[in-house]
Each structure stands twice: as C-alpha cells, then as structure tokens.
Coordinates of C-alpha atoms and ligand atoms in Angstrom, one line a residue:
M1 CA 0.2 -0.3 0.1
A2 CA 1.5 3.4 -1.0
R3 CA 0.0 6.7 0.0
L4 CA -0.1 9.7 -1.9
T5 CA -1.3 13.5 0.0
V6 CA -2.5 16.6 -2.3
R7 CA -2.6 19.6 -0.5
T8 CA -5.3 20.8 -2.5
D9 CA -4.5 24.0 -0.1
R10 CA -1.1 25.1 -1.6
P11 CA -0.7 26.1 -4.5
I12 CA 3.3 26.6 -5.9
A13 CA 3.5 28.2 -10.0
R14 CA 2.2 27.8 -12.6
I15 CA 3.7 24.5 -15.1
A16 CA 5.1 26.4 -18.3
P17 CA 3.7 24.4 -21.0
E18 CA 7.1 24.7 -22.2
I19 CA 8.3 22.1 -20.0
Y20 CA 6.2 19.8 -22.6
G21 CA 8.3 20.9 -25.3
H22 CA 10.1 19.4 -27.9
F23 CA 13.5 19.4 -30.6
S24 CA 14.0 19.0 -34.1
E25 CA 17.3 18.0 -35.4
H26 CA 18.5 17.8 -39.2
L27 CA 19.6 14.4 -38.0
G28 CA 18.8 11.1 -38.9
R29 CA 15.3 10.7 -40.2
C30 CA 13.9 13.5 -37.9
I31 CA 13.5 16.1 -40.7
Y32 CA 13.3 14.1 -43.9
E33 CA 10.9 11.2 -43.5
G34 CA 10.1 12.1 -40.3
L35 CA 8.0 15.6 -40.9
F36 CA 8.7 17.0 -44.2
V37 CA 8.6 14.3 -47.5
G38 CA 7.8 17.4 -49.9
E39 CA 4.8 18.2 -51.2
D40 CA 5.1 15.2 -54.8
S41 CA 5.7 13.0 -52.3
P42 CA 2.9 10.2 -52.2
I43 CA 3.1 10.5 -48.5
P44 CA 0.3 12.3 -47.7
N45 CA 1.5 15.7 -47.1
V46 CA 0.1 19.3 -46.4
N47 CA 2.3 21.8 -48.2
G48 CA 5.6 19.4 -47.5
M49 CA 4.7 17.8 -43.9
R50 CA 3.4 14.4 -42.9
R51 CA -0.5 15.1 -42.2
D52 CA -0.1 11.5 -39.6
V53 CA 2.3 13.3 -38.3
V54 CA 1.2 16.9 -37.6
E55 CA -2.1 15.7 -36.4
A56 CA 0.0 13.2 -34.2
L57 CA 1.3 16.4 -32.6
R58 CA -0.9 18.7 -32.8
E59 CA -3.0 15.8 -30.6
I60 CA -0.5 16.2 -28.3
H61 CA -1.0 19.7 -27.4
V62 CA 3.1 20.6 -28.7
P63 CA 4.3 24.0 -27.3
V64 CA 7.5 24.5 -28.5
L65 CA 9.9 23.6 -31.0
R66 CA 13.3 23.4 -31.1
W67 CA 15.6 23.9 -34.7
P68 CA 18.0 23.2 -36.6
G69 CA 20.0 21.3 -33.6
G70 CA 22.0 20.6 -31.5
C71 CA 25.0 20.0 -33.0
F72 CA 24.2 20.8 -36.4
A73 CA 22.9 24.3 -35.4
D74 CA 26.4 25.1 -35.2
E75 CA 27.2 24.3 -39.3
Y76 CA 24.3 25.5 -40.2
H77 CA 24.3 28.6 -42.7
W78 CA 20.5 29.9 -42.8
R79 CA 21.1 31.0 -46.1
D80 CA 21.9 27.9 -47.3
G81 CA 17.9 27.2 -47.2
I82 CA 15.9 29.9 -48.5
G83 CA 14.7 30.4 -51.9
P84 CA 13.8 28.0 -54.9
R85 CA 14.6 24.3 -53.3
G86 CA 15.4 23.0 -56.4
E87 CA 18.8 26.3 -56.3
R88 CA 19.7 25.2 -52.7
R89 CA 23.4 24.2 -51.8
R90 CA 23.7 21.0 -51.4
M91 CA 26.2 20.8 -48.4
V92 CA 27.0 16.9 -46.4
N93 CA 26.3 17.3 -43.4
T94 CA 29.3 15.9 -41.6
H95 CA 27.7 15.9 -38.0
W96 CA 25.8 13.2 -38.3
G97 CA 26.4 10.4 -40.9
G98 CA 27.9 12.5 -43.3
V99 CA 25.1 12.0 -46.3
V100 CA 23.7 14.4 -47.9
E101 CA 22.1 17.6 -47.0
D102 CA 20.0 19.8 -49.4
N103 CA 18.4 21.8 -47.6
S104 CA 14.7 21.7 -48.9
F105 CA 14.6 21.8 -44.6
G106 CA 15.2 26.1 -44.5
T107 CA 13.7 28.8 -42.3
H108 CA 10.1 28.8 -44.4
E109 CA 9.5 25.3 -44.1
F110 CA 10.2 24.7 -40.4
M111 CA 8.4 28.2 -39.3
E112 CA 5.1 26.4 -41.8
L113 CA 5.5 23.5 -39.7
C114 CA 5.3 25.5 -36.6
R115 CA 2.1 27.1 -38.0
Q116 CA 1.2 23.3 -39.0
I117 CA 1.2 22.2 -35.8
G118 CA 0.6 24.9 -33.6
C119 CA 3.7 25.3 -31.7
E120 CA 6.3 27.8 -30.7
P121 CA 9.3 28.4 -32.9
Y122 CA 12.4 27.8 -31.2
I123 CA 16.1 29.0 -33.1
T124 CA 19.3 28.3 -32.4
M125 CA 21.8 30.0 -33.6
N126 CA 25.8 29.0 -35.3
V127 CA 27.7 30.6 -33.2
G128 CA 30.5 28.1 -33.4
S129 CA 30.9 28.1 -37.4
G130 CA 28.9 32.0 -37.7
T131 CA 29.1 35.6 -37.6
V132 CA 27.3 37.5 -35.6
Q133 CA 26.4 39.2 -38.7
E134 CA 24.6 36.1 -40.1
M135 CA 22.6 35.6 -37.2
A136 CA 21.6 39.0 -36.9
E137 CA 20.7 39.1 -40.1
W138 CA 18.5 35.8 -39.7
V139 CA 17.1 37.9 -37.3
E140 CA 15.8 40.5 -39.3
Y141 CA 15.2 37.9 -42.3
L142 CA 12.5 36.0 -40.0
T143 CA 11.7 39.2 -37.7
F144 CA 11.2 42.3 -39.3
D145 CA 8.8 44.9 -40.1
G146 CA 9.5 47.6 -42.4
E147 CA 11.5 48.2 -45.6
S148 CA 14.8 47.0 -45.1
P149 CA 17.4 44.2 -47.6
L150 CA 16.5 40.8 -45.8
A151 CA 13.0 41.8 -44.9
G152 CA 13.0 42.6 -48.9
L153 CA 14.7 38.9 -49.0
R154 CA 11.7 37.1 -47.2
A155 CA 9.0 38.6 -49.4
A156 CA 10.9 37.7 -52.7
N157 CA 10.9 34.5 -51.2
G158 CA 6.5 34.2 -51.2
R159 CA 6.8 35.7 -46.9
V160 CA 5.8 39.6 -47.1
E161 CA 4.8 39.3 -43.0
P162 CA 7.2 39.1 -40.6
W163 CA 7.7 36.2 -38.8
R164 CA 6.5 35.7 -34.5
L165 CA 9.2 34.6 -32.8
K166 CA 10.3 34.3 -29.8
Y167 CA 12.5 31.1 -28.8
I168 CA 16.2 32.5 -30.4
G169 CA 19.8 30.0 -28.7
I170 CA 22.8 31.8 -28.5
G171 CA 24.8 28.1 -30.2
N172 CA 24.2 24.9 -28.6
E173 CA 27.2 22.9 -26.3
N174 CA 29.4 25.7 -27.1
W175 CA 32.3 23.4 -25.0
G176 CA 31.7 21.0 -27.3
C177 CA 30.4 20.5 -30.9
G178 CA 29.5 24.1 -30.8
G179 CA 33.0 25.3 -30.5
S180 CA 35.3 23.5 -27.7
M181 CA 34.3 26.6 -25.8
R182 CA 36.1 27.6 -22.4
A183 CA 33.0 28.9 -20.7
S184 CA 34.8 32.0 -19.5
Y185 CA 35.4 32.5 -23.6
Y186 CA 31.7 31.6 -24.6
A187 CA 30.1 33.9 -22.4
D188 CA 31.8 37.0 -23.7
E189 CA 31.3 35.3 -26.6
Y190 CA 27.1 35.3 -25.7
R191 CA 27.3 39.1 -24.9
R192 CA 29.0 39.7 -27.8
Y193 CA 25.7 37.7 -30.1
Q194 CA 23.3 38.4 -28.0
T195 CA 23.8 42.1 -28.2
Y196 CA 23.0 42.3 -31.9
C197 CA 19.6 40.1 -31.3
R198 CA 17.2 43.0 -31.9
N199 CA 13.7 43.3 -31.1
F200 CA 12.0 44.0 -34.5
G201 CA 8.6 45.9 -33.8
D202 CA 7.0 44.8 -31.3
N203 CA 8.9 40.8 -31.7
R204 CA 10.8 39.9 -28.2
L205 CA 13.0 37.8 -27.8
Y206 CA 14.2 35.3 -25.2
K207 CA 17.3 34.8 -25.4
I208 CA 18.6 31.4 -24.3
A209 CA 22.2 31.2 -23.3
C210 CA 24.2 27.4 -23.4
G211 CA 24.2 25.9 -20.4
P212 CA 26.4 23.2 -18.8
S213 CA 25.5 19.6 -19.9
D214 CA 24.9 17.2 -17.0
G215 CA 26.2 18.0 -13.6
R216 CA 28.9 20.5 -14.6
T217 CA 28.8 23.6 -12.6
E218 CA 32.0 25.1 -12.9
W219 CA 30.3 26.4 -17.0
T220 CA 27.2 27.3 -15.3
E221 CA 28.8 29.6 -12.7
T222 CA 30.9 31.4 -15.4
V223 CA 28.2 32.1 -17.3
M224 CA 26.1 33.6 -15.3
E225 CA 28.8 35.2 -13.3
I226 CA 30.2 36.8 -16.8
A227 CA 26.8 36.6 -19.1
G228 CA 23.4 36.0 -16.7
R229 CA 21.9 39.5 -16.6
Y230 CA 21.9 39.5 -20.6
M231 CA 19.9 36.2 -21.1
H232 CA 16.7 34.9 -20.0
G233 CA 17.1 31.2 -19.8
L234 CA 20.0 29.0 -19.7
A235 CA 20.0 25.6 -21.2
M236 CA 20.9 22.5 -19.5
H237 CA 21.0 19.5 -21.3
Y238 CA 21.1 16.0 -19.7
Y239 CA 20.6 12.3 -21.2
T240 CA 19.3 9.4 -19.8
V241 CA 22.4 6.4 -21.0
P242 CA 22.9 3.4 -19.0
R243 CA 27.0 2.8 -18.7
S244 CA 27.6 0.3 -17.2
G245 CA 27.6 -1.6 -19.5
E246 CA 30.5 -2.2 -22.3
N247 CA 27.9 -0.3 -24.5
K248 CA 25.1 2.0 -24.2
G249 CA 22.7 -0.7 -23.4
T250 CA 19.9 -1.4 -26.1
A251 CA 16.0 -0.1 -26.6
T252 CA 14.5 -3.4 -26.7
G253 CA 15.6 -7.1 -25.0
F254 CA 17.2 -5.7 -21.9
T255 CA 17.2 -7.3 -18.1
R256 CA 15.2 -5.8 -15.2
R257 CA 18.8 -4.6 -14.1
D258 CA 18.7 -2.8 -17.1
W259 CA 14.9 -1.0 -16.1
Y260 CA 16.4 -0.2 -12.8
E261 CA 19.5 1.6 -14.3
V262 CA 17.7 3.4 -16.3
L263 CA 15.5 4.8 -14.3
A264 CA 18.2 5.4 -11.5
R265 CA 20.1 7.4 -14.1
T266 CA 16.9 9.4 -14.9
L267 CA 16.2 10.4 -11.8
V268 CA 19.7 12.1 -11.1
M269 CA 18.0 14.7 -13.4
E270 CA 17.1 15.9 -10.0
E271 CA 20.5 16.4 -8.8
H272 CA 21.2 18.4 -12.2
I273 CA 18.5 20.8 -11.9
R274 CA 19.2 21.2 -7.8
S275 CA 23.3 21.9 -8.9
H276 CA 22.9 24.6 -11.2
L277 CA 19.4 26.1 -9.5
A278 CA 21.7 26.8 -6.6
V279 CA 24.2 27.8 -8.5
M280 CA 22.3 30.6 -9.9
D281 CA 20.1 31.3 -7.0
R282 CA 23.6 33.6 -6.6
Y283 CA 24.0 35.0 -9.4
D284 CA 20.4 36.1 -10.2
P285 CA 19.0 35.8 -6.5
E286 CA 15.2 37.6 -7.8
H287 CA 14.7 34.7 -10.3
H288 CA 15.1 36.6 -13.7
V289 CA 16.8 34.2 -15.6
G290 CA 15.2 29.9 -16.5
L291 CA 16.4 27.0 -16.3
I292 CA 15.7 25.4 -19.4
V293 CA 15.6 21.3 -20.1
D294 CA 17.0 21.4 -23.2
E295 CA 18.0 18.6 -24.3
W296 CA 16.9 14.8 -22.6
G297 CA 15.9 11.4 -22.7
T298 CA 17.1 8.5 -23.6
W299 CA 20.1 7.6 -25.7
Y300 CA 20.9 3.4 -26.5
Q301 CA 23.0 1.9 -29.2
V302 CA 21.0 2.6 -32.3
E303 CA 19.2 0.0 -34.3
E304 CA 20.8 -3.1 -35.3
G305 CA 21.5 -2.5 -39.7
T306 CA 20.7 0.9 -38.8
N307 CA 23.2 4.5 -40.2
P308 CA 25.3 5.0 -36.4
G309 CA 24.6 8.6 -37.1
F310 CA 21.5 8.4 -37.3
L311 CA 21.1 7.3 -33.6
Y312 CA 17.5 6.0 -34.3
Q313 CA 16.0 3.8 -31.7
Q314 CA 12.5 1.9 -30.6
N315 CA 10.9 3.3 -28.2
T316 CA 9.4 1.1 -24.9
Q317 CA 7.1 1.1 -21.7
R318 CA 10.7 1.9 -20.4
D319 CA 10.9 4.8 -21.9
A320 CA 7.3 5.8 -21.4
L321 CA 8.1 5.5 -17.6
V322 CA 11.4 7.5 -17.8
A323 CA 9.4 10.7 -20.0
A324 CA 6.3 10.1 -16.6
V325 CA 9.9 10.5 -13.7
N326 CA 11.0 14.0 -15.9
L327 CA 7.4 15.7 -17.0
N328 CA 7.2 15.3 -13.0
I329 CA 10.6 16.5 -11.9
F330 CA 10.3 19.2 -14.3
N331 CA 6.5 19.9 -12.5
K332 CA 7.7 20.0 -9.3
H333 CA 9.9 23.2 -10.2
A334 CA 7.8 24.8 -12.3
D335 CA 9.1 27.7 -10.3
R336 CA 12.3 27.6 -12.5
I337 CA 11.7 25.6 -15.1
V338 CA 10.4 27.0 -17.9
M339 CA 11.0 24.6 -21.0
A340 CA 12.6 21.5 -21.6
N341 CA 12.8 19.4 -24.7
L342 CA 12.3 16.3 -25.3
A343 CA 15.1 14.8 -27.9
Q344 CA 14.1 14.1 -30.8
L345 CA 10.5 14.6 -31.8
V346 CA 10.4 11.6 -34.5
N347 CA 13.2 8.7 -35.8
V348 CA 15.7 9.9 -33.4
L349 CA 16.6 9.0 -29.6
Q350 CA 13.3 8.8 -27.5
A351 CA 11.0 10.1 -30.4
V352 CA 7.2 10.4 -29.5
I353 CA 6.7 9.4 -33.6
L354 CA 8.2 6.8 -35.6
T355 CA 8.1 6.5 -39.1
D356 CA 8.9 3.9 -42.0
G357 CA 7.9 4.6 -45.3
P358 CA 3.8 5.5 -45.1
R359 CA 3.9 4.0 -42.3
M360 CA 4.3 5.9 -38.8
L361 CA 3.5 4.8 -35.3
R362 CA 2.9 7.3 -31.9
T363 CA 5.9 4.9 -29.2
P364 CA 4.9 4.9 -25.6
T365 CA 6.3 8.2 -24.3
W366 CA 3.9 10.3 -27.2
H367 CA 1.1 8.0 -24.7
V368 CA 2.6 9.3 -21.7
Y369 CA 2.6 12.7 -23.3
R370 CA -1.3 12.5 -24.3
L371 CA -1.9 11.6 -20.6
Y372 CA 0.1 14.6 -19.7
R373 CA -1.2 17.2 -21.4
H374 CA -3.3 18.6 -18.9
H375 CA -0.5 20.0 -16.6
Q376 CA 0.4 22.6 -19.0
G377 CA -0.1 26.2 -17.7
A378 CA -1.6 24.7 -15.0
T379 CA -0.3 25.5 -11.2
L380 CA 1.5 22.6 -9.3
L381 CA 0.1 21.7 -6.2
E382 CA 2.1 20.5 -3.0
S383 CA 1.7 16.8 -3.0
T384 CA 4.0 14.3 -1.4
V385 CA 4.1 9.8 -1.4
E386 CA 4.7 7.5 0.9
A387 CA 5.6 4.4 -0.5
G388 CA 8.9 2.0 -0.2
M389 CA 12.3 1.4 -3.1
A390 CA 12.0 -1.0 -6.1
G391 CA 15.3 -2.8 -7.0
T392 CA 16.2 -3.1 -3.6
D393 CA 18.8 -5.8 -4.7
T394 CA 20.5 -4.2 -8.0
A395 CA 22.7 -2.2 -7.7
W396 CA 20.2 0.0 -8.9
P397 CA 17.7 1.2 -6.3
V398 CA 14.5 3.7 -7.1
P399 CA 11.8 4.6 -5.1
E400 CA 8.6 3.0 -6.1
L401 CA 6.7 6.0 -7.0
S402 CA 7.2 9.3 -9.0
E403 CA 3.7 11.9 -9.0
S404 CA 2.8 15.2 -9.7
V405 CA 0.0 16.8 -9.5
S406 CA -1.4 20.4 -10.9
R407 CA -5.0 22.6 -10.2
A408 CA -6.1 23.5 -13.6
A409 CA -7.7 27.1 -14.3
D410 CA -11.3 25.3 -14.8
G411 CA -10.8 23.8 -11.1
S412 CA -9.8 20.4 -12.1
I413 CA -7.4 17.9 -10.4
T414 CA -4.4 16.4 -12.4
I415 CA -3.2 13.6 -10.7
T416 CA 0.0 11.9 -13.2
V417 CA 1.7 8.9 -11.3
A418 CA 4.6 6.6 -12.3
N419 CA 4.8 3.2 -10.5
L420 CA 9.2 2.7 -11.5
S421 CA 9.0 -1.3 -9.9
A422 CA 9.1 -3.5 -12.7
D423 CA 8.4 -6.1 -10.1
S424 CA 4.8 -5.6 -8.1
G425 CA 1.8 -3.4 -8.4
Q426 CA 0.9 -1.5 -5.4
T427 CA -2.8 -0.1 -3.9
L428 CA -2.6 3.7 -4.2
E429 CA -4.5 5.3 -0.8
I430 CA -4.7 9.4 -2.3
G431 CA -5.2 11.8 -0.1
L432 CA -6.9 15.4 -0.2
E433 CA -5.7 17.6 2.1
G434 CA -7.1 21.6 2.6
G435 CA -11.0 20.9 3.4
E436 CA -11.7 20.0 -0.5
L437 CA -13.4 16.9 -1.4
P438 CA -12.2 15.2 -4.4
G439 CA -15.5 15.8 -6.4
Q440 CA -16.4 13.3 -9.2
L441 CA -13.7 11.4 -11.3
I442 CA -13.6 13.3 -15.0
E443 CA -10.8 11.0 -16.3
A444 CA -9.1 8.1 -15.5
A445 CA -6.4 6.4 -18.0
I446 CA -3.9 4.3 -17.2
L447 CA -0.7 3.1 -19.7
E448 CA -0.3 0.4 -18.4
G449 CA 3.2 -2.2 -18.3
S450 CA 3.9 -5.9 -17.4
S451 CA 6.7 -7.6 -15.4
D452 CA 6.5 -9.9 -17.7
E453 CA 7.9 -7.9 -20.7
L454 CA 9.3 -4.6 -19.5
D455 CA 9.9 -4.1 -23.1
R456 CA 6.1 -3.6 -24.5
H457 CA 6.4 -1.6 -28.1
N458 CA 4.8 -0.3 -30.9
T459 CA 5.5 -2.1 -34.2
F460 CA 4.7 -0.3 -38.0
T461 CA 2.7 -4.2 -37.8
E462 CA 1.1 -4.1 -34.3
P463 CA 1.0 -0.2 -33.9
N464 CA -1.4 -0.3 -30.5
R465 CA 0.3 -2.8 -28.7
V466 CA 0.9 -0.1 -26.3
Q467 CA -1.5 2.4 -25.3
S468 CA -3.6 4.0 -22.5
A469 CA -6.4 2.7 -21.3
D470 CA -9.8 3.5 -19.6
W471 CA -8.9 2.9 -15.4
S472 CA -11.9 4.4 -14.0
A473 CA -13.5 1.3 -13.1
A474 CA -10.3 0.4 -11.1
V475 CA -11.2 3.4 -9.1
R476 CA -12.8 4.1 -6.0
L477 CA -13.9 7.6 -4.3
Q478 CA -14.4 7.7 -0.7
G479 CA -14.5 10.5 1.6
A480 CA -11.0 12.5 1.2
G481 CA -9.6 10.8 -0.8
L482 CA -9.4 7.6 -3.9
T483 CA -8.2 4.4 -3.3
T484 CA -7.1 2.6 -6.8
R485 CA -4.4 -0.4 -8.3
L486 CA -1.3 0.9 -10.0
P487 CA -0.1 -2.4 -11.2
A488 CA 4.2 -2.7 -12.5
A489 CA 5.5 -1.0 -14.6
S490 CA 3.0 2.5 -15.4
V491 CA 1.6 5.3 -15.7
L492 CA -1.3 6.9 -14.6
L493 CA -3.4 9.6 -15.1
L494 CA -6.6 10.6 -12.6
R495 CA -8.2 13.6 -12.8
L496 CA -11.4 15.1 -11.0
K497 CA -13.5 17.7 -10.6
Ligands
LIG501 O1 20.8 15.3 -29.8 C1 21.4 14.5 -30.0 C2 22.6 15.8 -30.2 O2 23.1 15.3 -28.1 C3 22.6 16.9 -30.4 O3 22.9 17.6 -31.0 C4 23.4 17.2 -29.3 O4 23.8 18.8 -29.0 C5 23.7 16.6 -28.2 O5 25.3 16.3 -27.4

C-alpha cells in the first residue's frame, strides 16, 4: 500500500506549457522522412509536412519546437535553406552520418511546420562556425516588419509578413560540438552575439544561453557570472545513458537490472537541476533567468542495421517511465523551469513518433505526453508520496513512485503517478488535504506495463500494442480521497473535478 497526499490549499507555481516542448534536428530521419516529405511525395502531406505526423503532434499539444539542432545548428548557415528549393546548396551533414543535406527544409519550411503543429518556434543560432552578422541577419530576415534588405529578401521568397519569433538560442553545446569553448570565452561570445539579436517591431526575443551538460556546475558558474544579466534562459542538457555495460545498452531486449539502471540514472535529473539552480540563485537571486532542460531523453545503441550517425532507437514502456519521471520532476520545479525539450521528435533517440516509409506509430512516450497534457499551464499543487523502494537487490534501487499534481483554470485536478517497480503493483490511496473533497472522477487512464514484458513496444505491424486505456473501473472514490490499483511499470492519470 502506498499513499499520495495532495495539499489542495498549497498552490506552488504555474507549470509552463513549454515544459512539454520538443526538439527536431537535421539528424537521421527526423526532419527528412519523419516530418518533411515534400509536396510531391505519395505520403499524404500539407505543404510537404506529413499529415499523419502533424496530426499526432497536435493531439499532444506540442507547445514549442526547437530547431535546427543540436550540433547541426553550429554548422548551419541559414542562407543555404532559403529560395527556390532546386537552387539550394547541397552540403554534407558532417556531424550526423556524413549524408547529403540538400537544404530543402529551411527557415520557411520550419515556420510552416510550427504553424501546422500550432507551436512556438525556437531557433538555435550558429555561434560555433557562424558570424555575428549572419545571426543578426537571420533575426532580421525572420522578424523585421518594415523596409530592409532582409525583409525584402524574405518577401521575394514568398513571405511578406514577418514571423513572430520568441525563443532564440545563442549556440548549442558550445563547450563541445559548438566550438569546444571554455566557459569564460563562450560567456563573452554570448554577450557579443546577443547584443545584435534585435527586437524588431513588437517582436520580443527570449534569449537562451548555452548551459551545462549533466552536473557540470563550473560552466553554469562562469556563464552566470559573466553573462547572467544578458539572458532570459539558461539551457542545460542531460540524457539518460546506460553506461555500466560495455556499451550504451539496447532499447529493447534488456534485463530487469537494466530497467532499474535506466530509471536510477533518470532520477539523477533532480540532482542536476537542483545543483544548477543553486548556482544560478547566487548570481540571480531574483530569478530573472529561467532554467531550460533543452535536451533530455534516453540514448541507447542504435537499432541493428541502421546508420550509427542516425541515432534511431525503439521506444518501450521503459521509455514511457523515463518520460513520466522526468515530466513529474519538471512539473515539481515549475517555479524555475521554463521549458524542457525531449530529444527528439521523430525517429531519433527518445522519439514520440517513429516512421517507416508511409507507416507511422505513436511510441509509449507519445502516450505519456498525451496523459500529461492537462498539466500544461495548470498550477502545481504540493504533493507527497509515502512508498517503498524498488530494485533493492540491484545496484540501482529507485523509489517506487513518482508523482505530480496540478489544478487547471477550470478547477479540475490532474494527478499523474508512475510506478517505477518492474516487479510489483501497488494499492494506492490518494488523500486530498486542505478542505476540498475530490468531487467527481472526470478521467482515469493508464499506460499499463507488465513485469513479464518490460520492453513492450509498438511496431509498424502492431502500432497500438502499447496504448493508454480507461482505468475508471479500478478507482473508488471515498471521503476526502480515492483508492486505486497501480500495476507494475505503469503510468496513471487521474482527473477530478
Ligand atoms: O540530440 C543529439 C545531440 O545530442 C545534439 O545534437 C547535441 O546537442 C547533443 O549532444
């Protein structure tokens, strides 16, 4: 028996919808094939964007999409991706697989994709191999609303009106693939580059600096000290990478021990967030700078027979648990985390969608985003769980449960709980404290796992093997709370009003 207590009288902070953000890079089959197939493709599309994929993304209310990388961003020259498609420069994607990049997906296509999905665009600028002028001109091309050389070029390419662009990243992983810079050098470069990111008309840029990887607080320290007052957000990256074997481990066919290792490594996210926030607090006690978890997700060995530079991996119930745990962590830091972007949207790393030619499937991770979508823009409520530990006979013990709770503007309460145990289910008692009765159950749904098949996943022949199901028959409302079952390896959504 486990107990979850919700303090309905203790609101904490608004959960930024952007915590449910995503990332799309010119990497493998994410952009090409996964999102963009071109107008002439036999795959049904709208202006070149896959209709099936866009529909699936709209269902999970994607709030923001980051592009064009990743490591690709610091090699990307935006002028290669505008103008008539047939005349665009063909280049080599040196970072990811050495394949030809024909630049048929560029600025106009990305902004069109965001329009179709209904999300905010987030563009990462090239600091590593680009110039300040190139970056400044891209901002002008995108957002200038009067007569200017770049606005004229945009109009000549078919777009008269400026776009609205809020989120702008100044480089990516500049300590590594973005230029191998030292923190103090990057911080100075950041100050210089951001100076020329102008707010044209009523467009207001939200400037995001390259943050640390994992727990590297020395980067956070130096960048905050030198450049903290010139940024709106600082972007950290942390991936769940199983490392204790000979390699990164496989996405499917793993052991019970591997299940726990992946979840234990996921929970380290909490420590990293806390340690970076503690450093940021020293330089920014009034919390002007938001923390962004710009890239997160599982990173395994690629699927056998696929290009190692394409980072294509399957996605199982274990990945669903990783998503549930991370999203609960982000929700619980709603007062400081302003955005989080899963890597990556389609066909790369912990994707929400996989495609194979004309076929597509929603992964277990997609289903978690669907269950959790009610948290977007709601107010986090204080909650605690009393439960035991799981996997204690392995080197990777984890708490059995992870949870977060929020209240939406219409008064409804959303509770999401993940059972990290690969071994046993729980009876879960939920109590509301603060003088409020649960009212009615308006939704109960579960993404149910199984101890016997921890790597349950969807395939192109069985695309709906893993999907959420109604759970209301298993929920009993009583007094100021409710009781339900929570099977092993499962993710639960409850909504009350
Ligand atoms: O998501 C894949 C890569 O991981 C990104 O390009 C880079 O930023 C990170 O190292």
